[in-house]
Amino acid sequence: MLTDPIVLSRWSFWIMIACILWVIIYIMFNDQVMNVMGDGAHALLFISLVIGLSALIIIFMFRKHAAIRRDLVAGKGVLAKWRVSPETWAAYVRTIAPETASNRKITLGLVVFFGIVIPLVMALMKGKDFMIFAWIGLGVILVGLLGHWLGTRQEKAHFIYRGGDCAFNADGIIVNGVYQGWGVPGSFLTSADLTRGDPGVLKLGYWFITKQGGQFADVYAPVPPGEAARIEAAIGKL
């Protein structure tokens, strides 16, 4: 992420405050709220409780991420720290961009495939409501396209050269200003590998929990040939 996690923590805090305010209003002015909203007030109360609790958890998660990022930027407790030149960064982008673009296309292809096949099978099994299932499939495909566009847009921002400073420790990594971390509850490092070259590519994989279940993510960093031996030694300490 490019955004400082502490900023995201503050956003989550104000979301939590908004939810708490609604709960207070619901309790203190229950009769008036019920007259205006009816049973919708109960649903909004439930949603506010769920979102408020989620926001509280997210606040602590982002604060932990902020602490990891702060240590990486300051060089505190890092296992390896290095800098890549603009030329090395450009060569790295040319190397890694096709792979990440291919991964996004595969993901989009799967979303489109299931967005077509699952609603079609359900419609055939039911034998009616074909238009309803068609709209459901279209909605799934549109969400997939939106995710693909956002991912492409984010990657372009990540590939902009910002000084080339890189560092990692046991809890996370920062690459050219972009931070990713796994040293929080519900997340852990799964793999670490260095492919030598000019530049070499460091690949770290980690697992994290989401509402949809466990997810895997990979993070890459360019490694100048002169830094390869030192970074290989640091990988062994992860």
PDB file of C-alpha atoms in Angstrom:
ATOM      1  CA  MET A   1       0.000   0.000   0.000  1.00  0.00           C
ATOM      2  CA  LEU A   2       1.158   3.521  -0.778  1.00  0.00           C
ATOM      3  CA  THR A   3      -1.088   5.168   1.810  1.00  0.00           C
ATOM      4  CA  ASP A   4       0.307   5.367   5.333  1.00  0.00           C
ATOM      5  CA  PRO A   5      -1.642   2.785   7.409  1.00  0.00           C
ATOM      6  CA  ILE A   6      -2.101   5.350  10.179  1.00  0.00           C
ATOM      7  CA  VAL A   7      -4.269   7.396   7.795  1.00  0.00           C
ATOM      8  CA  LEU A   8      -6.430   4.335   7.117  1.00  0.00           C
ATOM      9  CA  SER A   9      -6.614   3.776  10.876  1.00  0.00           C
ATOM     10  CA  ARG A  10      -8.015   7.287  11.310  1.00  0.00           C
ATOM     11  CA  TRP A  11     -10.643   6.711   8.628  1.00  0.00           C
ATOM     12  CA  SER A  12     -11.677   3.508  10.409  1.00  0.00           C
ATOM     13  CA  PHE A  13     -11.874   5.429  13.685  1.00  0.00           C
ATOM     14  CA  TRP A  14     -14.344   7.961  12.288  1.00  0.00           C
ATOM     15  CA  ILE A  15     -16.416   5.173  10.739  1.00  0.00           C
ATOM     16  CA  MET A  16     -16.586   3.538  14.166  1.00  0.00           C
ATOM     17  CA  ILE A  17     -17.602   6.859  15.756  1.00  0.00           C
ATOM     18  CA  ALA A  18     -20.407   7.270  13.203  1.00  0.00           C
ATOM     19  CA  CYS A  19     -21.691   3.786  14.058  1.00  0.00           C
ATOM     20  CA  ILE A  20     -21.561   4.509  17.785  1.00  0.00           C
ATOM     21  CA  LEU A  21     -23.488   7.758  17.266  1.00  0.00           C
ATOM     22  CA  TRP A  22     -26.244   5.893  15.446  1.00  0.00           C
ATOM     23  CA  VAL A  23     -26.479   3.335  18.281  1.00  0.00           C
ATOM     24  CA  ILE A  24     -26.758   6.197  20.799  1.00  0.00           C
ATOM     25  CA  ILE A  25     -29.448   7.915  18.728  1.00  0.00           C
ATOM     26  CA  TYR A  26     -31.332   4.616  18.374  1.00  0.00           C
ATOM     27  CA  ILE A  27     -31.310   4.072  22.150  1.00  0.00           C
ATOM     28  CA  MET A  28     -32.011   7.649  23.292  1.00  0.00           C
ATOM     29  CA  PHE A  29     -34.614   8.524  20.659  1.00  0.00           C
ATOM     30  CA  ASN A  30     -36.062   5.095  19.941  1.00  0.00           C
ATOM     31  CA  ASP A  31     -39.692   6.160  19.613  1.00  0.00           C
ATOM     32  CA  GLN A  32     -38.929   8.994  17.209  1.00  0.00           C
ATOM     33  CA  VAL A  33     -36.564   6.820  15.138  1.00  0.00           C
ATOM     34  CA  MET A  34     -39.139   4.025  14.887  1.00  0.00           C
ATOM     35  CA  ASN A  35     -41.827   6.478  13.792  1.00  0.00           C
ATOM     36  CA  VAL A  36     -39.609   7.728  10.980  1.00  0.00           C
ATOM     37  CA  MET A  37     -37.870   4.509   9.865  1.00  0.00           C
ATOM     38  CA  GLY A  38     -40.011   1.674  11.116  1.00  0.00           C
ATOM     39  CA  ASP A  39     -38.346  -1.736  11.145  1.00  0.00           C
ATOM     40  CA  GLY A  40     -35.546  -0.341   9.017  1.00  0.00           C
ATOM     41  CA  ALA A  41     -34.132   1.155  12.205  1.00  0.00           C
ATOM     42  CA  HIS A  42     -33.481  -2.359  13.567  1.00  0.00           C
ATOM     43  CA  ALA A  43     -31.639  -3.356  10.413  1.00  0.00           C
ATOM     44  CA  LEU A  44     -29.543  -0.185  10.501  1.00  0.00           C
ATOM     45  CA  LEU A  45     -28.734  -0.842  14.169  1.00  0.00           C
ATOM     46  CA  PHE A  46     -27.490  -4.341  13.346  1.00  0.00           C
ATOM     47  CA  ILE A  47     -25.411  -3.054  10.421  1.00  0.00           C
ATOM     48  CA  SER A  48     -23.945  -0.303  12.623  1.00  0.00           C
ATOM     49  CA  LEU A  49     -22.942  -2.815  15.287  1.00  0.00           C
ATOM     50  CA  VAL A  50     -21.249  -5.102  12.745  1.00  0.00           C
ATOM     51  CA  ILE A  51     -19.456  -2.265  10.940  1.00  0.00           C
ATOM     52  CA  GLY A  52     -18.493  -0.563  14.206  1.00  0.00           C
ATOM     53  CA  LEU A  53     -16.964  -3.741  15.627  1.00  0.00           C
ATOM     54  CA  SER A  54     -15.167  -4.424  12.336  1.00  0.00           C
ATOM     55  CA  ALA A  55     -13.822  -0.864  12.299  1.00  0.00           C
ATOM     56  CA  LEU A  56     -12.483  -1.301  15.851  1.00  0.00           C
ATOM     57  CA  ILE A  57     -10.582  -4.431  14.828  1.00  0.00           C
ATOM     58  CA  ILE A  58      -9.319  -2.732  11.657  1.00  0.00           C
ATOM     59  CA  ILE A  59      -8.030   0.231  13.697  1.00  0.00           C
ATOM     60  CA  PHE A  60      -5.726  -2.035  15.695  1.00  0.00           C
ATOM     61  CA  MET A  61      -4.641  -3.889  12.533  1.00  0.00           C
ATOM     62  CA  PHE A  62      -3.722  -0.675  10.724  1.00  0.00           C
ATOM     63  CA  ARG A  63      -1.908   0.685  13.771  1.00  0.00           C
ATOM     64  CA  LYS A  64       0.204  -2.479  13.828  1.00  0.00           C
ATOM     65  CA  HIS A  65       0.881  -2.099  10.095  1.00  0.00           C
ATOM     66  CA  ALA A  66       1.824   1.543  10.707  1.00  0.00           C
ATOM     67  CA  ALA A  67       4.345   0.496  13.372  1.00  0.00           C
ATOM     68  CA  ILE A  68       5.920  -2.087  11.014  1.00  0.00           C
ATOM     69  CA  ARG A  69       6.100   0.447   8.179  1.00  0.00           C
ATOM     70  CA  ARG A  70       7.604   3.070  10.491  1.00  0.00           C
ATOM     71  CA  ASP A  71      10.362   0.645  11.559  1.00  0.00           C
ATOM     72  CA  LEU A  72      11.131  -0.238   7.933  1.00  0.00           C
ATOM     73  CA  VAL A  73      11.409   3.408   6.894  1.00  0.00           C
ATOM     74  CA  ALA A  74      13.646   4.168   9.889  1.00  0.00           C
ATOM     75  CA  GLY A  75      15.775   1.058   9.300  1.00  0.00           C
ATOM     76  CA  LYS A  76      14.930  -0.255  12.772  1.00  0.00           C
ATOM     77  CA  GLY A  77      15.293  -4.020  13.088  1.00  0.00           C
ATOM     78  CA  VAL A  78      15.568  -4.585   9.330  1.00  0.00           C
ATOM     79  CA  LEU A  79      17.234  -7.734   8.022  1.00  0.00           C
ATOM     80  CA  ALA A  80      18.283  -6.065   4.773  1.00  0.00           C
ATOM     81  CA  LYS A  81      18.137  -2.571   3.339  1.00  0.00           C
ATOM     82  CA  TRP A  82      19.254  -1.414  -0.106  1.00  0.00           C
ATOM     83  CA  ARG A  83      18.604   1.127  -2.836  1.00  0.00           C
ATOM     84  CA  VAL A  84      18.085   0.595  -6.567  1.00  0.00           C
ATOM     85  CA  SER A  85      18.929   3.153  -9.247  1.00  0.00           C
ATOM     86  CA  PRO A  86      16.351   4.497 -11.709  1.00  0.00           C
ATOM     87  CA  GLU A  87      17.931   2.342 -14.448  1.00  0.00           C
ATOM     88  CA  THR A  88      17.729  -0.814 -12.327  1.00  0.00           C
ATOM     89  CA  TRP A  89      14.146  -0.005 -11.392  1.00  0.00           C
ATOM     90  CA  ALA A  90      13.177   0.446 -15.045  1.00  0.00           C
ATOM     91  CA  ALA A  91      14.757  -2.917 -15.926  1.00  0.00           C
ATOM     92  CA  TYR A  92      12.903  -4.547 -13.012  1.00  0.00           C
ATOM     93  CA  VAL A  93       9.559  -3.136 -14.157  1.00  0.00           C
ATOM     94  CA  ARG A  94      10.153  -4.509 -17.656  1.00  0.00           C
ATOM     95  CA  THR A  95      10.856  -7.912 -16.098  1.00  0.00           C
ATOM     96  CA  ILE A  96       8.020  -8.150 -13.595  1.00  0.00           C
ATOM     97  CA  ALA A  97       5.175  -6.223 -15.274  1.00  0.00           C
ATOM     98  CA  PRO A  98       4.300  -8.971 -17.819  1.00  0.00           C
ATOM     99  CA  GLU A  99       4.032 -11.587 -15.034  1.00  0.00           C
ATOM    100  CA  THR A 100       1.779  -9.500 -12.802  1.00  0.00           C
ATOM    101  CA  ALA A 101      -0.358  -8.462 -15.796  1.00  0.00           C
ATOM    102  CA  SER A 102      -0.731 -12.124 -16.767  1.00  0.00           C
ATOM    103  CA  ASN A 103      -1.857 -13.022 -13.230  1.00  0.00           C
ATOM    104  CA  ARG A 104      -4.534 -10.308 -13.338  1.00  0.00           C
ATOM    105  CA  LYS A 105      -5.778 -11.527 -16.722  1.00  0.00           C
ATOM    106  CA  ILE A 106      -6.069 -15.088 -15.418  1.00  0.00           C
ATOM    107  CA  THR A 107      -8.043 -13.869 -12.407  1.00  0.00           C
ATOM    108  CA  LEU A 108     -10.332 -11.792 -14.620  1.00  0.00           C
ATOM    109  CA  GLY A 109     -10.826 -14.747 -16.944  1.00  0.00           C
ATOM    110  CA  LEU A 110     -11.899 -16.955 -14.033  1.00  0.00           C
ATOM    111  CA  VAL A 111     -14.336 -14.323 -12.777  1.00  0.00           C
ATOM    112  CA  VAL A 112     -15.894 -13.934 -16.234  1.00  0.00           C
ATOM    113  CA  PHE A 113     -16.061 -17.726 -16.701  1.00  0.00           C
ATOM    114  CA  PHE A 114     -17.862 -18.325 -13.410  1.00  0.00           C
ATOM    115  CA  GLY A 115     -19.994 -15.206 -13.948  1.00  0.00           C
ATOM    116  CA  ILE A 116     -21.338 -16.861 -17.102  1.00  0.00           C
ATOM    117  CA  VAL A 117     -21.381 -20.551 -16.191  1.00  0.00           C
ATOM    118  CA  ILE A 118     -22.861 -20.500 -12.675  1.00  0.00           C
ATOM    119  CA  PRO A 119     -25.896 -18.264 -13.452  1.00  0.00           C
ATOM    120  CA  LEU A 120     -26.460 -20.214 -16.701  1.00  0.00           C
ATOM    121  CA  VAL A 121     -26.466 -23.586 -14.896  1.00  0.00           C
ATOM    122  CA  MET A 122     -28.767 -22.233 -12.176  1.00  0.00           C
ATOM    123  CA  ALA A 123     -31.155 -20.821 -14.780  1.00  0.00           C
ATOM    124  CA  LEU A 124     -31.251 -24.120 -16.694  1.00  0.00           C
ATOM    125  CA  MET A 125     -31.843 -26.086 -13.501  1.00  0.00           C
ATOM    126  CA  LYS A 126     -34.691 -23.807 -12.498  1.00  0.00           C
ATOM    127  CA  GLY A 127     -36.097 -23.542 -16.022  1.00  0.00           C
ATOM    128  CA  LYS A 128     -37.203 -19.934 -15.603  1.00  0.00           C
ATOM    129  CA  ASP A 129     -36.103 -16.471 -14.465  1.00  0.00           C
ATOM    130  CA  PHE A 130     -33.441 -16.386 -17.179  1.00  0.00           C
ATOM    131  CA  MET A 131     -33.266 -12.593 -17.162  1.00  0.00           C
ATOM    132  CA  ILE A 132     -32.716 -12.472 -13.395  1.00  0.00           C
ATOM    133  CA  PHE A 133     -29.780 -14.865 -13.637  1.00  0.00           C
ATOM    134  CA  ALA A 134     -28.450 -12.953 -16.646  1.00  0.00           C
ATOM    135  CA  TRP A 135     -28.381  -9.763 -14.583  1.00  0.00           C
ATOM    136  CA  ILE A 136     -26.659 -11.622 -11.714  1.00  0.00           C
ATOM    137  CA  GLY A 137     -23.993 -12.896 -14.109  1.00  0.00           C
ATOM    138  CA  LEU A 138     -23.553  -9.438 -15.604  1.00  0.00           C
ATOM    139  CA  GLY A 139     -23.129  -7.977 -12.128  1.00  0.00           C
ATOM    140  CA  VAL A 140     -20.423 -10.517 -11.270  1.00  0.00           C
ATOM    141  CA  ILE A 141     -18.590  -9.770 -14.521  1.00  0.00           C
ATOM    142  CA  LEU A 142     -18.798  -6.010 -13.950  1.00  0.00           C
ATOM    143  CA  VAL A 143     -17.359  -6.408 -10.450  1.00  0.00           C
ATOM    144  CA  GLY A 144     -14.526  -8.468 -11.930  1.00  0.00           C
ATOM    145  CA  LEU A 145     -13.836  -5.820 -14.569  1.00  0.00           C
ATOM    146  CA  LEU A 146     -13.831  -3.113 -11.897  1.00  0.00           C
ATOM    147  CA  GLY A 147     -11.368  -5.107  -9.799  1.00  0.00           C
ATOM    148  CA  HIS A 148      -9.128  -5.628 -12.839  1.00  0.00           C
ATOM    149  CA  TRP A 149      -9.167  -1.910 -13.641  1.00  0.00           C
ATOM    150  CA  LEU A 150      -8.399  -0.934 -10.051  1.00  0.00           C
ATOM    151  CA  GLY A 151      -5.574  -3.475  -9.867  1.00  0.00           C
ATOM    152  CA  THR A 152      -4.038  -2.199 -13.108  1.00  0.00           C
ATOM    153  CA  ARG A 153      -4.333   1.392 -11.916  1.00  0.00           C
ATOM    154  CA  GLN A 154      -2.745   0.562  -8.563  1.00  0.00           C
ATOM    155  CA  GLU A 155       0.113  -1.325 -10.203  1.00  0.00           C
ATOM    156  CA  LYS A 156       0.933   1.624 -12.458  1.00  0.00           C
ATOM    157  CA  ALA A 157       1.194   3.803  -9.348  1.00  0.00           C
ATOM    158  CA  HIS A 158       3.453   1.214  -7.676  1.00  0.00           C
ATOM    159  CA  PHE A 159       5.783   1.137 -10.686  1.00  0.00           C
ATOM    160  CA  ILE A 160       6.558   4.869 -10.496  1.00  0.00           C
ATOM    161  CA  TYR A 161      10.123   5.380  -9.253  1.00  0.00           C
ATOM    162  CA  ARG A 162      10.209   6.989  -5.786  1.00  0.00           C
ATOM    163  CA  GLY A 163      13.853   6.821  -4.804  1.00  0.00           C
ATOM    164  CA  GLY A 164      14.233   3.036  -4.968  1.00  0.00           C
ATOM    165  CA  ASP A 165      14.681   2.407  -1.225  1.00  0.00           C
ATOM    166  CA  CYS A 166      13.908  -1.189  -0.225  1.00  0.00           C
ATOM    167  CA  ALA A 167      13.975  -2.947   3.145  1.00  0.00           C
ATOM    168  CA  PHE A 168      12.447  -5.952   4.859  1.00  0.00           C
ATOM    169  CA  ASN A 169      12.240  -7.445   8.315  1.00  0.00           C
ATOM    170  CA  ALA A 170      10.443 -10.406   9.858  1.00  0.00           C
ATOM    171  CA  ASP A 171       7.094  -8.587   9.699  1.00  0.00           C
ATOM    172  CA  GLY A 172       6.964  -6.777   6.352  1.00  0.00           C
ATOM    173  CA  ILE A 173       8.686  -5.164   3.404  1.00  0.00           C
ATOM    174  CA  ILE A 174       8.776  -1.738   1.794  1.00  0.00           C
ATOM    175  CA  VAL A 175       9.740  -1.427  -1.871  1.00  0.00           C
ATOM    176  CA  ASN A 176      10.135   2.012  -3.423  1.00  0.00           C
ATOM    177  CA  GLY A 177       7.641   3.487  -0.967  1.00  0.00           C
ATOM    178  CA  VAL A 178       5.097   0.653  -1.268  1.00  0.00           C
ATOM    179  CA  TYR A 179       4.537  -1.265   1.972  1.00  0.00           C
ATOM    180  CA  GLN A 180       3.185  -4.760   2.521  1.00  0.00           C
ATOM    181  CA  GLY A 181       3.166  -6.577   5.856  1.00  0.00           C
ATOM    182  CA  TRP A 182       2.356  -9.950   7.369  1.00  0.00           C
ATOM    183  CA  GLY A 183       3.357  -9.414  11.001  1.00  0.00           C
ATOM    184  CA  VAL A 184      -0.228  -8.968  12.205  1.00  0.00           C
ATOM    185  CA  PRO A 185      -2.754 -11.446  13.634  1.00  0.00           C
ATOM    186  CA  GLY A 186      -4.246 -13.626  10.898  1.00  0.00           C
ATOM    187  CA  SER A 187      -1.274 -13.306   8.543  1.00  0.00           C
ATOM    188  CA  PHE A 188       2.095 -14.998   8.112  1.00  0.00           C
ATOM    189  CA  LEU A 189       4.969 -15.368   5.657  1.00  0.00           C
ATOM    190  CA  THR A 190       4.766 -18.485   3.483  1.00  0.00           C
ATOM    191  CA  SER A 191       7.741 -18.279   1.121  1.00  0.00           C
ATOM    192  CA  ALA A 192      10.891 -16.333   0.293  1.00  0.00           C
ATOM    193  CA  ASP A 193      12.951 -16.716  -2.852  1.00  0.00           C
ATOM    194  CA  LEU A 194      15.613 -14.759  -4.705  1.00  0.00           C
ATOM    195  CA  THR A 195      16.134 -15.158  -8.444  1.00  0.00           C
ATOM    196  CA  ARG A 196      19.554 -13.804  -9.394  1.00  0.00           C
ATOM    197  CA  GLY A 197      19.906 -11.587 -12.427  1.00  0.00           C
ATOM    198  CA  ASP A 198      20.552  -8.017 -13.458  1.00  0.00           C
ATOM    199  CA  PRO A 199      18.489  -7.097 -11.638  1.00  0.00           C
ATOM    200  CA  GLY A 200      17.575 -10.088  -9.508  1.00  0.00           C
ATOM    201  CA  VAL A 201      14.039 -10.404  -8.164  1.00  0.00           C
ATOM    202  CA  LEU A 202      13.154 -11.058  -4.537  1.00  0.00           C
ATOM    203  CA  LYS A 203       9.756 -12.737  -4.159  1.00  0.00           C
ATOM    204  CA  LEU A 204       8.050 -13.007  -0.781  1.00  0.00           C
ATOM    205  CA  GLY A 205       4.729 -14.771  -0.360  1.00  0.00           C
ATOM    206  CA  TYR A 206       2.355 -14.395   2.550  1.00  0.00           C
ATOM    207  CA  TRP A 207      -1.084 -15.577   3.666  1.00  0.00           C
ATOM    208  CA  PHE A 208      -3.773 -13.393   5.233  1.00  0.00           C
ATOM    209  CA  ILE A 209      -7.347 -13.865   6.378  1.00  0.00           C
ATOM    210  CA  THR A 210     -10.305 -12.027   4.846  1.00  0.00           C
ATOM    211  CA  LYS A 211     -14.062 -12.228   5.144  1.00  0.00           C
ATOM    212  CA  GLN A 212     -14.011 -14.618   2.183  1.00  0.00           C
ATOM    213  CA  GLY A 213     -11.384 -16.866   3.791  1.00  0.00           C
ATOM    214  CA  GLY A 214      -7.634 -17.204   3.481  1.00  0.00           C
ATOM    215  CA  GLN A 215      -5.831 -15.453   0.626  1.00  0.00           C
ATOM    216  CA  PHE A 216      -2.283 -15.610  -0.703  1.00  0.00           C
ATOM    217  CA  ALA A 217      -0.297 -12.626  -1.962  1.00  0.00           C
ATOM    218  CA  ASP A 218       3.141 -12.179  -3.489  1.00  0.00           C
ATOM    219  CA  VAL A 219       5.368  -9.118  -3.228  1.00  0.00           C
ATOM    220  CA  TYR A 220       8.390  -8.477  -5.448  1.00  0.00           C
ATOM    221  CA  ALA A 221      11.515  -6.339  -5.083  1.00  0.00           C
ATOM    222  CA  PRO A 222      14.440  -5.678  -7.432  1.00  0.00           C
ATOM    223  CA  VAL A 223      17.876  -6.763  -6.222  1.00  0.00           C
ATOM    224  CA  PRO A 224      21.059  -5.319  -7.794  1.00  0.00           C
ATOM    225  CA  PRO A 225      23.681  -8.026  -8.478  1.00  0.00           C
ATOM    226  CA  GLY A 226      26.024  -6.550  -5.888  1.00  0.00           C
ATOM    227  CA  GLU A 227      23.407  -6.941  -3.135  1.00  0.00           C
ATOM    228  CA  ALA A 228      22.323 -10.509  -3.951  1.00  0.00           C
ATOM    229  CA  ALA A 229      24.620 -12.374  -1.530  1.00  0.00           C
ATOM    230  CA  ARG A 230      23.743 -10.101   1.397  1.00  0.00           C
ATOM    231  CA  ILE A 231      20.009 -10.382   0.741  1.00  0.00           C
ATOM    232  CA  GLU A 232      20.203 -14.167   0.361  1.00  0.00           C
ATOM    233  CA  ALA A 233      21.798 -14.311   3.800  1.00  0.00           C
ATOM    234  CA  ALA A 234      19.009 -12.094   5.200  1.00  0.00           C
ATOM    235  CA  ILE A 235      16.317 -14.337   3.688  1.00  0.00           C
ATOM    236  CA  GLY A 236      17.696 -17.191   5.774  1.00  0.00           C
ATOM    237  CA  LYS A 237      16.790 -15.237   8.926  1.00  0.00           C
ATOM    238  CA  LEU A 238      13.111 -14.896   8.049  1.00  0.00           C
TER     239      LEU A 238
END
